[in-house]
Amino acid sequence: MAGAPEFDLYRPAEEHDMLRDAVRSLAEAKIGPFAAEVDEEARFPQQALDALVTNDLHAVHVPEAYGGAGADALATVIVIEEIARVCASSSLIPAVNKLGSLPLMLSASEELKAKYLTPLARGEAMFSYCLSEPEAGSDAAGMKTRAVRDGDSYVLDGVKRWITNAGISEYYTVMAVTDPEKRSKGISAFVVEKSDEGVSFGAPEKKLGIKGSPTREVYLDNVRIPADRMIGAEGTGFATAMKTLDHTRITIAAQALGIAQGALDYAKGYVRERKQFGKPVADFQGVQFMLADMAMKIEAARQLTYAAAAKSERVAAGGGDSDLTFQGAAAKCFASDTAMEATTDAVQLLGGYGYTRDYPVERMMRDAKITQIYEGTNQVQRIVMARNLP
């Protein structure tokens, strides 16, 4: 037992640290300067997409076999975290590209993977994920969108709601009912292209936060697609959707973590500069306690998120970590609750200035809220955790 161990105990590899430094530099130089404008104008962060594609950071999870970076789950988390630290809307580019394309990586034929993952890796297209519907939110198995077999085709009809980056993405992973009698076991997954006849989009939702990432309804009106665009076997779509969320909830934890860290970093700098009663606000013990609590909870969220990412990677590689469902839900739930608390405290620490759009913390507070809602509300996460106690 004497002497130092021959391996690093419980920390990211040096490559992960180097990746963080590179993404942080890029985010601060090319993404952060546009974050307030993107929010104010509710416009897609094209500068961020261009910078991420140029640096091969828009879809780092795509395997090398399809021209991707082949990044592991922890590296993907770090990329999303560092982008979210300056602009939550922009962090949804790599996050939703993973969400939309992971069903293919998990279940699709080799031909389908090559056809769609290759242009994604090249930055020629983005992916979105179509699960929710107007009457099927937390109860996703209650969806009504139908896919009916017709010869060598399927014909899709229905409406998908709350679709992130809808209208911008070229490709959509769509869950649809192929056998209404079987409920969740009668749902199948398909790739739909933006250019398919009968595909259209609703007006962008007017949202509290993440305003730079368009959220729209996707309308499928008699959309005929080749049968070979089905992802996996008929009836396996819902299982693929749930398996996908086990992995991708961790990316939402990463987004929440980045938002929280960005708020803490800004508030920390502000209270050191701001003076009241003849001394920096940071010298007051009440303020120090707030900062300490923020930092403590953010670090706890980071450890939980990174451990879940490591589990996700092991499962993806064929490992048998059966508690990934619990870990992913726990990371997403804890990190998003932490983000909401940390950003609210950051606004408080800036006082009246924090409440204005001249400072970024009010934007971060608005952006944080959605992390408690999408990819399963935190109430649903607690149900998931209770059903999957390790």
CSV table of C-alpha atoms in Angstrom, one decimal, residues 24-336:
chain,number,residue,atom,x,y,z
A,24,ARG,CA,-13.8,26.8,-23.0
A,25,SER,CA,-11.5,29.0,-25.1
A,26,LEU,CA,-13.6,28.5,-28.2
A,27,ALA,CA,-16.9,29.2,-26.3
A,28,GLU,CA,-15.6,32.4,-24.7
A,29,ALA,CA,-14.2,33.7,-28.0
A,30,LYS,CA,-16.8,32.6,-30.5
A,31,ILE,CA,-20.1,31.8,-28.7
A,32,GLY,CA,-20.3,33.9,-25.5
A,33,PRO,CA,-20.1,37.3,-27.2
A,34,PHE,CA,-23.3,36.5,-29.1
A,35,ALA,CA,-25.3,34.9,-26.2
A,36,ALA,CA,-27.2,38.0,-25.1
A,37,GLU,CA,-28.0,39.0,-28.7
A,38,VAL,CA,-29.2,35.5,-29.5
A,39,ASP,CA,-31.5,35.6,-26.4
A,40,GLU,CA,-32.7,39.1,-27.1
A,41,GLU,CA,-33.6,38.4,-30.7
A,42,ALA,CA,-34.7,34.8,-30.1
A,43,ARG,CA,-32.6,33.7,-33.1
A,44,PHE,CA,-30.7,30.5,-33.8
A,45,PRO,CA,-27.0,30.9,-32.8
A,46,GLN,CA,-25.6,30.4,-36.3
A,47,GLN,CA,-22.2,31.8,-35.1
A,48,ALA,CA,-22.1,29.0,-32.5
A,49,LEU,CA,-23.0,26.3,-35.1
A,50,ASP,CA,-20.3,27.6,-37.5
A,51,ALA,CA,-17.6,27.6,-34.8
A,52,LEU,CA,-18.6,24.2,-33.5
A,53,VAL,CA,-18.6,22.6,-37.0
A,54,THR,CA,-15.3,24.2,-37.9
A,55,ASN,CA,-13.8,22.7,-34.7
A,56,ASP,CA,-15.6,19.4,-35.0
A,57,LEU,CA,-17.5,19.9,-31.8
A,58,HIS,CA,-21.1,19.9,-33.1
A,59,ALA,CA,-21.6,16.1,-32.8
A,60,VAL,CA,-18.5,14.7,-31.0
A,61,HIS,CA,-20.3,11.5,-30.1
A,62,VAL,CA,-20.5,10.1,-33.7
A,63,PRO,CA,-18.2,7.1,-34.0
A,64,GLU,CA,-15.0,7.4,-36.1
A,65,ALA,CA,-16.4,4.8,-38.5
A,66,TYR,CA,-18.8,7.4,-39.8
A,67,GLY,CA,-16.3,10.3,-39.9
A,68,GLY,CA,-17.0,11.5,-36.3
A,69,ALA,CA,-14.7,12.3,-33.5
A,70,GLY,CA,-15.7,9.1,-31.6
A,71,ALA,CA,-15.8,11.0,-28.3
A,72,ASP,CA,-16.8,9.1,-25.2
A,73,ALA,CA,-19.8,10.0,-23.1
A,74,LEU,CA,-17.7,12.0,-20.6
A,75,ALA,CA,-16.0,14.0,-23.4
A,76,THR,CA,-19.5,14.8,-24.8
A,77,VAL,CA,-20.6,16.0,-21.3
A,78,ILE,CA,-17.6,18.3,-21.0
A,79,VAL,CA,-18.3,19.8,-24.4
A,80,ILE,CA,-21.9,20.5,-23.6
A,81,GLU,CA,-21.0,21.8,-20.1
A,82,GLU,CA,-18.5,24.3,-21.4
A,83,ILE,CA,-20.7,25.6,-24.1
A,84,ALA,CA,-23.7,26.0,-21.7
A,85,ARG,CA,-21.4,27.9,-19.3
A,86,VAL,CA,-21.6,30.8,-21.8
A,87,CYS,CA,-24.8,30.1,-23.9
A,88,ALA,CA,-27.4,27.4,-23.0
A,89,SER,CA,-29.1,27.8,-26.4
A,90,SER,CA,-25.9,26.9,-28.2
A,91,SER,CA,-25.2,23.9,-26.0
A,92,LEU,CA,-28.3,22.3,-27.4
A,93,ILE,CA,-26.5,21.9,-30.8
A,94,PRO,CA,-24.3,19.0,-29.6
A,95,ALA,CA,-26.8,17.8,-27.0
A,96,VAL,CA,-29.8,17.4,-29.4
A,97,ASN,CA,-27.6,16.1,-32.2
A,98,LYS,CA,-26.8,13.2,-29.8
A,99,LEU,CA,-30.4,12.9,-28.7
A,100,GLY,CA,-31.7,12.7,-32.3
A,101,SER,CA,-29.0,10.3,-33.6
A,102,LEU,CA,-28.5,8.0,-30.6
A,103,PRO,CA,-31.5,5.8,-31.5
A,104,LEU,CA,-29.7,5.0,-34.8
A,105,MET,CA,-26.5,4.2,-32.9
A,106,LEU,CA,-28.4,1.9,-30.6
A,107,SER,CA,-30.7,0.1,-32.9
A,108,ALA,CA,-30.4,1.0,-36.6
A,109,SER,CA,-29.1,-1.1,-39.5
A,110,GLU,CA,-25.5,-0.4,-40.7
A,111,GLU,CA,-26.9,1.1,-43.9
A,112,LEU,CA,-29.1,3.6,-42.0
A,113,LYS,CA,-26.2,4.5,-39.7
A,114,ALA,CA,-23.9,5.2,-42.6
A,115,LYS,CA,-26.5,7.2,-44.5
A,116,TYR,CA,-27.4,9.6,-41.7
A,117,LEU,CA,-24.5,9.6,-39.2
A,118,THR,CA,-21.9,10.5,-41.9
A,119,PRO,CA,-23.5,13.9,-42.9
A,120,LEU,CA,-24.1,14.6,-39.3
A,121,ALA,CA,-20.4,14.1,-38.5
A,122,ARG,CA,-19.5,16.3,-41.4
A,123,GLY,CA,-21.7,19.1,-40.1
A,124,GLU,CA,-23.9,19.0,-43.1
A,125,ALA,CA,-27.1,18.3,-41.1
A,126,MET,CA,-28.5,18.3,-37.6
A,127,PHE,CA,-30.7,15.8,-35.9
A,128,SER,CA,-33.8,16.3,-33.8
A,129,TYR,CA,-35.9,13.9,-31.6
A,130,CYS,CA,-39.7,13.6,-32.0
A,131,LEU,CA,-41.3,11.8,-29.1
A,132,SER,CA,-43.7,14.2,-27.3
A,133,GLU,CA,-47.1,15.1,-28.7
A,134,PRO,CA,-49.9,17.6,-27.6
A,135,GLU,CA,-51.6,14.9,-25.6
A,136,ALA,CA,-48.5,12.7,-24.9
A,137,GLY,CA,-45.9,14.4,-22.7
A,138,SER,CA,-44.8,12.5,-19.6
A,139,ASP,CA,-47.1,9.7,-20.8
A,140,ALA,CA,-45.1,9.2,-24.1
A,141,ALA,CA,-46.6,5.8,-24.7
A,142,GLY,CA,-50.0,7.5,-25.2
A,143,MET,CA,-48.9,9.0,-28.5
A,144,LYS,CA,-51.3,9.2,-31.5
A,145,THR,CA,-48.9,9.6,-34.5
A,146,ARG,CA,-49.5,6.7,-36.8
A,147,ALA,CA,-47.2,4.9,-39.2
A,148,VAL,CA,-49.1,2.6,-41.6
A,149,ARG,CA,-47.3,0.1,-43.8
A,150,ASP,CA,-48.0,0.4,-47.5
A,151,GLY,CA,-45.9,-1.9,-49.7
A,152,ASP,CA,-42.3,-0.8,-49.5
A,153,SER,CA,-43.2,2.4,-47.6
A,154,TYR,CA,-44.7,3.6,-44.3
A,155,VAL,CA,-47.1,6.5,-44.3
A,156,LEU,CA,-46.8,8.8,-41.2
A,157,ASP,CA,-49.6,11.1,-39.9
A,158,GLY,CA,-49.5,13.1,-36.7
A,159,VAL,CA,-48.2,16.0,-34.7
A,160,LYS,CA,-45.1,16.2,-32.6
A,161,ARG,CA,-44.7,19.0,-30.0
A,162,TRP,CA,-41.8,20.6,-28.2
A,163,ILE,CA,-39.3,19.6,-30.8
A,164,THR,CA,-35.9,21.2,-30.2
A,165,ASN,CA,-34.2,22.8,-33.2
A,166,ALA,CA,-37.2,21.9,-35.4
A,167,GLY,CA,-37.0,23.6,-38.8
A,168,ILE,CA,-33.2,23.9,-38.5
A,169,SER,CA,-32.5,20.1,-38.3
A,170,GLU,CA,-32.5,18.2,-41.6
A,171,TYR,CA,-33.2,14.8,-39.9
A,172,TYR,CA,-35.8,13.8,-37.3
A,173,THR,CA,-36.1,10.5,-35.3
A,174,VAL,CA,-39.8,10.1,-35.1
A,175,MET,CA,-41.7,7.7,-32.8
A,176,ALA,CA,-45.0,6.5,-34.3
A,177,VAL,CA,-47.6,3.8,-33.5
A,178,THR,CA,-47.5,0.9,-35.9
A,179,ASP,CA,-49.8,-1.4,-33.8
A,180,PRO,CA,-52.3,0.5,-31.7
A,181,GLU,CA,-53.3,-2.6,-29.8
A,182,LYS,CA,-49.9,-3.1,-28.2
A,183,ARG,CA,-49.4,0.4,-26.6
A,184,SER,CA,-45.7,0.9,-25.9
A,185,LYS,CA,-44.8,-2.4,-27.7
A,186,GLY,CA,-46.7,-1.1,-30.8
A,187,ILE,CA,-44.4,1.9,-31.3
A,188,SER,CA,-41.7,2.0,-33.9
A,189,ALA,CA,-39.0,4.5,-34.7
A,190,PHE,CA,-38.3,6.1,-38.1
A,191,VAL,CA,-35.9,8.7,-39.7
A,192,VAL,CA,-37.9,11.5,-41.4
A,193,GLU,CA,-36.1,14.1,-43.5
A,194,LYS,CA,-37.1,17.8,-43.5
A,195,SER,CA,-37.4,17.6,-47.3
A,196,ASP,CA,-39.9,14.7,-47.2
A,197,GLU,CA,-43.2,15.7,-48.8
A,198,GLY,CA,-45.8,16.4,-46.1
A,199,VAL,CA,-43.4,17.6,-43.4
A,200,SER,CA,-44.0,21.1,-42.1
A,201,PHE,CA,-43.4,23.1,-38.9
A,202,GLY,CA,-45.4,25.3,-36.5
A,203,ALA,CA,-44.4,28.8,-35.4
A,204,PRO,CA,-41.6,28.9,-32.9
A,205,GLU,CA,-42.8,28.8,-29.3
A,206,LYS,CA,-42.4,32.0,-27.3
A,207,LYS,CA,-40.4,30.7,-24.4
A,208,LEU,CA,-39.1,31.8,-21.0
A,209,GLY,CA,-35.5,30.7,-21.9
A,210,ILE,CA,-33.2,29.0,-24.4
A,211,LYS,CA,-34.7,31.4,-26.9
A,212,GLY,CA,-31.9,30.8,-29.4
A,213,SER,CA,-32.9,27.2,-29.9
A,214,PRO,CA,-36.2,27.0,-31.9
A,215,THR,CA,-38.9,24.8,-30.4
A,216,ARG,CA,-41.7,24.0,-32.8
A,217,GLU,CA,-44.4,21.5,-33.6
A,218,VAL,CA,-43.6,19.1,-36.4
A,219,TYR,CA,-46.5,18.2,-38.6
A,220,LEU,CA,-46.6,14.9,-40.5
A,221,ASP,CA,-49.3,15.0,-43.2
A,222,ASN,CA,-49.4,11.8,-45.2
A,223,VAL,CA,-45.6,11.6,-45.2
A,224,ARG,CA,-44.5,8.6,-47.2
A,225,ILE,CA,-41.0,7.2,-46.4
A,226,PRO,CA,-39.1,4.0,-47.5
A,227,ALA,CA,-39.7,1.1,-45.1
A,228,ASP,CA,-35.9,0.8,-44.7
A,229,ARG,CA,-35.9,4.1,-42.7
A,230,MET,CA,-37.4,2.2,-39.8
A,231,ILE,CA,-34.9,2.2,-36.9
A,232,GLY,CA,-34.6,-1.4,-35.6
A,233,ALA,CA,-37.5,-3.9,-35.8
A,234,GLU,CA,-41.1,-2.9,-35.8
A,235,GLY,CA,-42.5,-2.4,-32.3
A,236,THR,CA,-39.1,-1.7,-30.7
A,237,GLY,CA,-39.3,2.1,-31.0
A,238,PHE,CA,-40.4,2.9,-27.5
A,239,ALA,CA,-37.8,0.7,-25.9
A,240,THR,CA,-35.2,2.4,-28.1
A,241,ALA,CA,-36.6,5.8,-27.0
A,242,MET,CA,-36.3,5.0,-23.3
A,243,LYS,CA,-32.8,3.5,-23.7
A,244,THR,CA,-31.8,6.7,-25.5
A,245,LEU,CA,-33.0,8.8,-22.6
A,246,ASP,CA,-31.0,6.8,-20.2
A,247,HIS,CA,-27.9,8.1,-22.0
A,248,THR,CA,-29.0,11.6,-23.0
A,249,ARG,CA,-30.5,12.7,-19.7
A,250,ILE,CA,-26.9,13.0,-18.7
A,251,THR,CA,-26.3,15.6,-21.4
A,252,ILE,CA,-29.1,17.7,-19.9
A,253,ALA,CA,-27.4,17.3,-16.5
A,254,ALA,CA,-24.3,18.6,-18.3
A,255,GLN,CA,-26.2,21.6,-19.7
A,256,ALA,CA,-27.6,22.4,-16.3
A,257,LEU,CA,-24.1,22.1,-14.8
A,258,GLY,CA,-22.7,24.5,-17.3
A,259,ILE,CA,-25.4,27.1,-16.7
A,260,ALA,CA,-24.9,26.8,-12.9
A,261,GLN,CA,-21.1,27.2,-13.3
A,262,GLY,CA,-21.5,30.2,-15.5
A,263,ALA,CA,-23.7,31.9,-13.0
A,264,LEU,CA,-21.4,31.1,-10.1
A,265,ASP,CA,-18.4,32.4,-12.1
A,266,TYR,CA,-20.1,35.7,-12.9
A,267,ALA,CA,-21.5,36.2,-9.5
A,268,LYS,CA,-18.1,35.5,-7.9
A,269,GLY,CA,-16.4,38.1,-10.0
A,270,TYR,CA,-19.1,40.7,-9.4
A,271,VAL,CA,-19.2,40.5,-5.6
A,272,ARG,CA,-15.4,40.9,-5.5
A,273,GLU,CA,-15.6,44.1,-7.4
A,274,ARG,CA,-18.8,45.6,-6.0
A,275,LYS,CA,-18.3,47.7,-2.9
A,276,GLN,CA,-20.9,48.5,-0.2
A,277,PHE,CA,-20.3,49.9,3.3
A,278,GLY,CA,-16.7,50.6,2.3
A,279,LYS,CA,-15.6,47.1,1.4
A,280,PRO,CA,-16.2,44.4,-1.3
A,281,VAL,CA,-19.5,42.6,-1.0
A,282,ALA,CA,-17.6,39.4,-1.1
A,283,ASP,CA,-16.2,40.2,2.4
A,284,PHE,CA,-19.6,39.8,4.0
A,285,GLN,CA,-20.1,36.4,5.6
A,286,GLY,CA,-23.7,36.0,4.4
A,287,VAL,CA,-22.5,36.4,0.8
A,288,GLN,CA,-19.6,34.0,1.4
A,289,PHE,CA,-22.0,31.3,2.6
A,290,MET,CA,-24.2,31.7,-0.5
A,291,LEU,CA,-21.2,31.3,-2.7
A,292,ALA,CA,-19.9,28.3,-0.7
A,293,ASP,CA,-23.3,26.6,-1.0
A,294,MET,CA,-23.5,27.2,-4.7
A,295,ALA,CA,-20.0,25.9,-5.3
A,296,MET,CA,-20.6,22.8,-3.1
A,297,LYS,CA,-23.8,21.8,-4.9
A,298,ILE,CA,-22.4,22.4,-8.3
A,299,GLU,CA,-19.4,20.2,-7.5
A,300,ALA,CA,-21.7,17.5,-6.2
A,301,ALA,CA,-23.7,17.8,-9.4
A,302,ARG,CA,-20.5,17.5,-11.5
A,303,GLN,CA,-19.4,14.4,-9.7
A,304,LEU,CA,-22.8,12.7,-10.1
A,305,THR,CA,-22.9,13.7,-13.8
A,306,TYR,CA,-19.4,12.6,-14.6
A,307,ALA,CA,-20.0,9.2,-12.8
A,308,ALA,CA,-23.2,8.8,-14.8
A,309,ALA,CA,-21.4,9.6,-18.0
A,310,ALA,CA,-18.7,7.0,-17.2
A,311,LYS,CA,-21.5,4.5,-16.7
A,312,SER,CA,-23.2,5.5,-19.9
A,313,GLU,CA,-19.9,4.8,-21.7
A,314,ARG,CA,-19.5,1.4,-20.1
A,315,VAL,CA,-23.1,0.4,-21.1
A,316,ALA,CA,-22.5,1.7,-24.7
A,317,ALA,CA,-19.4,-0.5,-24.9
A,318,GLY,CA,-21.4,-3.6,-23.9
A,319,GLY,CA,-20.8,-3.4,-20.1
A,320,GLY,CA,-23.4,-4.5,-17.6
A,321,ASP,CA,-24.1,-1.4,-15.5
A,322,SER,CA,-27.8,-2.1,-14.9
A,323,ASP,CA,-28.3,1.0,-12.8
A,324,LEU,CA,-27.7,3.5,-15.6
A,325,THR,CA,-31.4,4.4,-15.6
A,326,PHE,CA,-31.1,5.4,-11.9
A,327,GLN,CA,-27.8,7.2,-12.4
A,328,GLY,CA,-29.0,9.2,-15.5
A,329,ALA,CA,-32.2,10.2,-13.8
A,330,ALA,CA,-30.4,11.2,-10.6
A,331,ALA,CA,-27.7,13.3,-12.5
A,332,LYS,CA,-30.4,15.1,-14.5
A,333,CYS,CA,-32.6,15.8,-11.6
A,334,PHE,CA,-29.9,16.9,-9.1
A,335,ALA,CA,-28.0,19.0,-11.6
A,336,SER,CA,-31.1,20.8,-12.9
